[in-house]
Structure formats: C-alpha cells, structure tokens
mmCIF file of C-alpha atoms in Angstrom:
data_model
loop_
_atom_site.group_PDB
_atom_site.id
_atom_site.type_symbol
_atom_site.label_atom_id
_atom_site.label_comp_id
_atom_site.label_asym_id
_atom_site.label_seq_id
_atom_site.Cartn_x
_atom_site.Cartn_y
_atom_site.Cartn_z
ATOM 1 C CA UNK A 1 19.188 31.585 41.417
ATOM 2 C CA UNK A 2 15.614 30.439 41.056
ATOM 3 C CA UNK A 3 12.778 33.046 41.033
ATOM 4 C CA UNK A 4 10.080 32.930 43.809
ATOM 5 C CA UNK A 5 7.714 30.789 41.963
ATOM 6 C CA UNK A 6 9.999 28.217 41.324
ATOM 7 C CA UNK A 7 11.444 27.741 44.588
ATOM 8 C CA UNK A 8 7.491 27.936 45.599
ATOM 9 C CA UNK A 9 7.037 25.156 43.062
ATOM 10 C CA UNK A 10 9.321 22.834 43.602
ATOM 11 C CA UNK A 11 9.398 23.452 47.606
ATOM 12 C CA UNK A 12 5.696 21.434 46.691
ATOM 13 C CA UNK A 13 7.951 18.289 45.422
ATOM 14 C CA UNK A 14 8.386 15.364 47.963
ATOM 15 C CA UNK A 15 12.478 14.887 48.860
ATOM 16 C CA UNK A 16 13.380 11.596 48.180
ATOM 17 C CA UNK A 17 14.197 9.236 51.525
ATOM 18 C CA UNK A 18 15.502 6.036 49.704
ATOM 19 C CA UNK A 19 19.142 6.217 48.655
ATOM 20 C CA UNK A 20 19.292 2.997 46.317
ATOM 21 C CA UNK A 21 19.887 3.084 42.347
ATOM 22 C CA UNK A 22 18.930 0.421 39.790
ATOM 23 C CA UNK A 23 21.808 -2.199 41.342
ATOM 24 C CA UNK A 24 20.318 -2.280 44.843
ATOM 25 C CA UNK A 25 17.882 -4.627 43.873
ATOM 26 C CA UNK A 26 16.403 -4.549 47.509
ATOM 27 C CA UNK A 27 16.047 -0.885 47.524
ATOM 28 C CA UNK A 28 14.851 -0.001 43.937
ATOM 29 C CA UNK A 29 11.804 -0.607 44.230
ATOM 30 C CA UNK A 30 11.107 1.527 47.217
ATOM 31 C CA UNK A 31 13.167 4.426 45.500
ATOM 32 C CA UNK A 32 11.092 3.742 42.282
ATOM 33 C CA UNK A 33 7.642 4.260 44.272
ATOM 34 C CA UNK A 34 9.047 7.583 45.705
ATOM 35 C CA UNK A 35 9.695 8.524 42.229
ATOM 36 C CA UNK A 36 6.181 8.381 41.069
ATOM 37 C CA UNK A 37 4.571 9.570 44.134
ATOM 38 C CA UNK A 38 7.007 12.728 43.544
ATOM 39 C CA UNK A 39 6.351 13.065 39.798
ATOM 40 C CA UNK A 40 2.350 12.375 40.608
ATOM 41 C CA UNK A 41 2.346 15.402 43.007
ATOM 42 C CA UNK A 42 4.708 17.841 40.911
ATOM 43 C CA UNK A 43 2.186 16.673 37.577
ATOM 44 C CA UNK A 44 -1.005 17.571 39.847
ATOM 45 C CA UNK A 45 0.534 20.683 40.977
ATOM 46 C CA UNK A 46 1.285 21.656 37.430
ATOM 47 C CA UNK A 47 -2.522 21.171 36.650
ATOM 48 C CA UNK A 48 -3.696 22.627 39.321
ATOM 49 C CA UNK A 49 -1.643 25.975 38.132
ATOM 50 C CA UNK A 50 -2.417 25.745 34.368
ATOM 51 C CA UNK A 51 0.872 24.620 33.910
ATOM 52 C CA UNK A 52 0.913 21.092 32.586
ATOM 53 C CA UNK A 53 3.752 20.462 30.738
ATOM 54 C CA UNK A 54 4.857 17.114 30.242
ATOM 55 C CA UNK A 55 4.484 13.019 30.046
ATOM 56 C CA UNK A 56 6.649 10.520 31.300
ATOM 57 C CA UNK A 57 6.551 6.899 31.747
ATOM 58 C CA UNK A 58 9.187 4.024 32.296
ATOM 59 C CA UNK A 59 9.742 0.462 31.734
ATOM 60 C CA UNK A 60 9.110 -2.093 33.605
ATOM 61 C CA UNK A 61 12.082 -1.840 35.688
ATOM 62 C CA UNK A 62 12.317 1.929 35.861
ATOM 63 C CA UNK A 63 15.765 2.531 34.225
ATOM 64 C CA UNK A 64 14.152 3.650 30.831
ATOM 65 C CA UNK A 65 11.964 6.871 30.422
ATOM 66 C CA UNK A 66 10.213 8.326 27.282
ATOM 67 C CA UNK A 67 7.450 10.832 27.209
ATOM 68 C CA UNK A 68 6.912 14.063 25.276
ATOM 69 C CA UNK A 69 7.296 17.929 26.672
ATOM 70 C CA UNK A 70 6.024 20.504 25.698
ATOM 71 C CA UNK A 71 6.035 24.530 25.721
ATOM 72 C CA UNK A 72 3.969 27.371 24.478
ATOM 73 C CA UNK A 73 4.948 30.338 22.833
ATOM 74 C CA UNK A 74 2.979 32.874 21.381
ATOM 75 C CA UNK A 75 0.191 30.605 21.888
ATOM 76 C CA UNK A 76 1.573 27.578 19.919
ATOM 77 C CA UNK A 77 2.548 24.329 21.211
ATOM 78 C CA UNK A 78 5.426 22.862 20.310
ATOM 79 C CA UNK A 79 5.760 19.483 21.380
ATOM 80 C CA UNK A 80 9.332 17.528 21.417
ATOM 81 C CA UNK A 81 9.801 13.376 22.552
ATOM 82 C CA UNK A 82 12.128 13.295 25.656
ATOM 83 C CA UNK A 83 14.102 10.363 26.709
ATOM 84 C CA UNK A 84 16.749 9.188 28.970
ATOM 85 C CA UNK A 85 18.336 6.153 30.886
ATOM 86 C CA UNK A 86 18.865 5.856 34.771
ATOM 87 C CA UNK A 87 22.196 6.045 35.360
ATOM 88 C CA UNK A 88 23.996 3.250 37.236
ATOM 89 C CA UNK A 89 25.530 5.526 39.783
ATOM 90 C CA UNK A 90 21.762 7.268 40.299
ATOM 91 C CA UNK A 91 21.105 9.027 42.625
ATOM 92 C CA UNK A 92 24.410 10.302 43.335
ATOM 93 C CA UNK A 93 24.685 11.277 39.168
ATOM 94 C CA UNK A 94 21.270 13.090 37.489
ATOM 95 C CA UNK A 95 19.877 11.730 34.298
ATOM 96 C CA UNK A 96 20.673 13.003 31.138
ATOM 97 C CA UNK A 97 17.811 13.954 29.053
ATOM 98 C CA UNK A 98 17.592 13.804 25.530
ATOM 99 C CA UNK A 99 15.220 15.443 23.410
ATOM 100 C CA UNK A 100 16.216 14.010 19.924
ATOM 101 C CA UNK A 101 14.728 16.145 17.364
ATOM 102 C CA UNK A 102 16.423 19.152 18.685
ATOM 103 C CA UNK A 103 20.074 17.511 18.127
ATOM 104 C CA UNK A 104 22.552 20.359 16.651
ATOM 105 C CA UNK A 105 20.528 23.068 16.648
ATOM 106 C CA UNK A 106 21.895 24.517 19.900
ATOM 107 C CA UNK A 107 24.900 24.707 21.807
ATOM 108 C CA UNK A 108 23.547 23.302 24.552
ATOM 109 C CA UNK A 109 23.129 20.522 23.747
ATOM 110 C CA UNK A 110 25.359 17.391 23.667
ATOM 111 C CA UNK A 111 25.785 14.573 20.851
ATOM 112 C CA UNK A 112 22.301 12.516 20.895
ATOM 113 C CA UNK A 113 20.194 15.544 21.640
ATOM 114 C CA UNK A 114 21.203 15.173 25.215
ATOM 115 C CA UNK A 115 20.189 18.778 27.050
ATOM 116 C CA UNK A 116 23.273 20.630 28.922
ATOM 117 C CA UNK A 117 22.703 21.058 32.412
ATOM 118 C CA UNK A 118 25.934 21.029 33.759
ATOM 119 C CA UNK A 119 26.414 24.226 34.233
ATOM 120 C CA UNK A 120 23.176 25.315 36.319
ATOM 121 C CA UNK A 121 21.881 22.016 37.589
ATOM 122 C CA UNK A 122 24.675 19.433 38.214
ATOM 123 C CA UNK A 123 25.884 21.199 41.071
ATOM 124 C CA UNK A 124 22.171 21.704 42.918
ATOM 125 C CA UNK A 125 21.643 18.040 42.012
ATOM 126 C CA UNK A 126 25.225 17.181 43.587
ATOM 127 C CA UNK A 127 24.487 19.449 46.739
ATOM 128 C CA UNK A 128 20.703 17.899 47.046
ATOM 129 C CA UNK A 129 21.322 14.095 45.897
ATOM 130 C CA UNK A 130 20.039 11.461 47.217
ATOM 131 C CA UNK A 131 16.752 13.721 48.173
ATOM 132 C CA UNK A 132 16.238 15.181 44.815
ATOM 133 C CA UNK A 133 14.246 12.821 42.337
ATOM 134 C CA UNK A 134 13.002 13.068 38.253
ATOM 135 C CA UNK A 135 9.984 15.419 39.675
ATOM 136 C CA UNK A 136 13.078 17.791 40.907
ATOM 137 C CA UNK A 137 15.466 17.047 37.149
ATOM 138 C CA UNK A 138 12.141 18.108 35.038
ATOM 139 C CA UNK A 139 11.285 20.929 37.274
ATOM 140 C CA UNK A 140 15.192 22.376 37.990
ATOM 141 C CA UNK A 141 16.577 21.027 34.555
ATOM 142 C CA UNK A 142 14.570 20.260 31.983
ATOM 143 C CA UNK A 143 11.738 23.125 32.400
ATOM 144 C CA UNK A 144 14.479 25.941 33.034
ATOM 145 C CA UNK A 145 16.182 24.552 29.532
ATOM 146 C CA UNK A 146 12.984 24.583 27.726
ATOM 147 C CA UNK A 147 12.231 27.564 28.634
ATOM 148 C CA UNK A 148 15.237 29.831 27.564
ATOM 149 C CA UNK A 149 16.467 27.735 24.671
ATOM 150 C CA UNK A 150 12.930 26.917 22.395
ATOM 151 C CA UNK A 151 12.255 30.656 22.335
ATOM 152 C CA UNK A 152 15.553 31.237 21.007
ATOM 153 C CA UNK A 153 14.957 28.302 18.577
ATOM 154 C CA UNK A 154 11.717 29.495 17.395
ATOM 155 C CA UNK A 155 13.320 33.068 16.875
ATOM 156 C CA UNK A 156 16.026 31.899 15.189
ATOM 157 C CA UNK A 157 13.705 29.627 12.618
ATOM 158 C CA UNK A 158 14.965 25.947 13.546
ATOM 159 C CA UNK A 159 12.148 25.235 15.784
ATOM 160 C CA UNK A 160 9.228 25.526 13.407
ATOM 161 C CA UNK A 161 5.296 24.835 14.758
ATOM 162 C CA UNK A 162 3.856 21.936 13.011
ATOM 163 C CA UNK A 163 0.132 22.157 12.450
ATOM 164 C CA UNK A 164 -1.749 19.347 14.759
ATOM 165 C CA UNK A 165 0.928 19.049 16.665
ATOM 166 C CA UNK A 166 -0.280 18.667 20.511
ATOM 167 C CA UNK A 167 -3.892 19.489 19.570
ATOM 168 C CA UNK A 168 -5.441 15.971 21.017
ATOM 169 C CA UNK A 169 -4.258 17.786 25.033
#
C-alpha cells in the first residue's frame, strides 16, 4: 500500500476523462491533451516540493516517449534515459518503460531494460484504467521502482555515479 505522501501526491494528479488510445483517431487527441495537462501538474507539483525528478516528451503523434529520470542518493545524481511506446490497447494496458542502460543488472527487469511492474502496479492500473494517465505510471510505477531498486544497484556496485552527470539541472 502507498504511504501517506504518495497517496497525497498523486491524489494532486488530474484522472483522465477520455477513454480513446492511439487507433481512435477522433479521440486521441483529446486523450493526448489530458495527458500533458496531467504530467504538467504532477511536474509542477514535484517542483513545488523539491522533488523534480524527471523529463519526458513524445512524438508528434504521442505514441513514442523518451526523456531521462533521475534519483539521488547520498547526494549524487544518477541520471538514466527512459523510454517506451503507447500501447495499442492503451488505456486499458499501461506502458512499459524501459530504462536501457540498466538492462540485466536486476531481476526486475525484463529483456530491453523494460522495468517490472507487474506485480505492484498492473493491477492498480487495471482497477483505475481509463482514469489513470503517464502522470499516474511515473508517479505509481516508475518512481516506486526507482526508488527501491537504484539503491540496491548502487550498493551492490553496478550502478556507478559518473562525474558531470546531471550537473547542467
């Protein structure tokens, strides 16, 4: 279960109204602006608590993302590209993120650098879709991952801090 400052945070997040996916070509575009007004707000609100900790952008269309993430520990930043495809099935099936350069050095983790969140966030994106968004997969599934697995990286000496890395934020 989420701690109180989660469920604080992400109660912050606009729910989605638009059920349409990349094939409702009437609808996607609609969906696509609730996306960024959702990601806008959940990126201010990070800010606004000293807790900025990502990037994203997409493609024209909005089926492509890239950006970078980001976390601190023991006050380095390590800084890791993200990616991942809308699926066509979206909203009703979560992206899967990748974050490439950590490929095979954990368990959870599938082929491609694709982050596990099967366990722990499938099922609260299943129970919330279509009203849950990419504001709601970085903030229930990315940030959760990121923040139990790259300590246990770092510990474990595969995760190494690269000097420069993140300074220019």
């Amino acid at each position: 279960m989420a701690d109180e400052a989660t469920r604080r945070a992400v109660s912050q997040i606009p729910l989605l109204k638009t059920h349409a996916g990349p094939r409702e070509r009437a609808l996607w575009p609609q969906r696509l602006k609730e996306e960024y007004q959702a990601l806008i707000r959940f990126v201010e609100q990070n800010k606004a608590a000293d807790n900025d900790w990502f990037r994203l952008e997409s493609n024209a269309d909005g089926t492509r993302w890239t950006g970078t993430c980001w976390f601190i520990h023991e006050l380095l930043r390590y800084e890791f590209r993200l990616e991942f495809d809308i699926p066509v099935t979206y909203p009703d099936t979560a992206p899967e993120v990748a974050v490439p350069e950590l490929d095979g050095k954990t368990a959870k983790m599938y082929r491609g650098g694709k982050v596990c969140l099967t366990e722990h966030f499938a099922p609260l994106w299943a129970r919330n879709a279509p009203r849950f968004g990419l504001a709601h997969l970085m903030a229930l599934g990315l940030g959760p991952w990121l923040a139990v697995e790259i300590p246990d990286l770092i510990g474990k000496g595969l995760v190494v801090h690269r000097e420069g890395q993140g300074s220019n934020q």
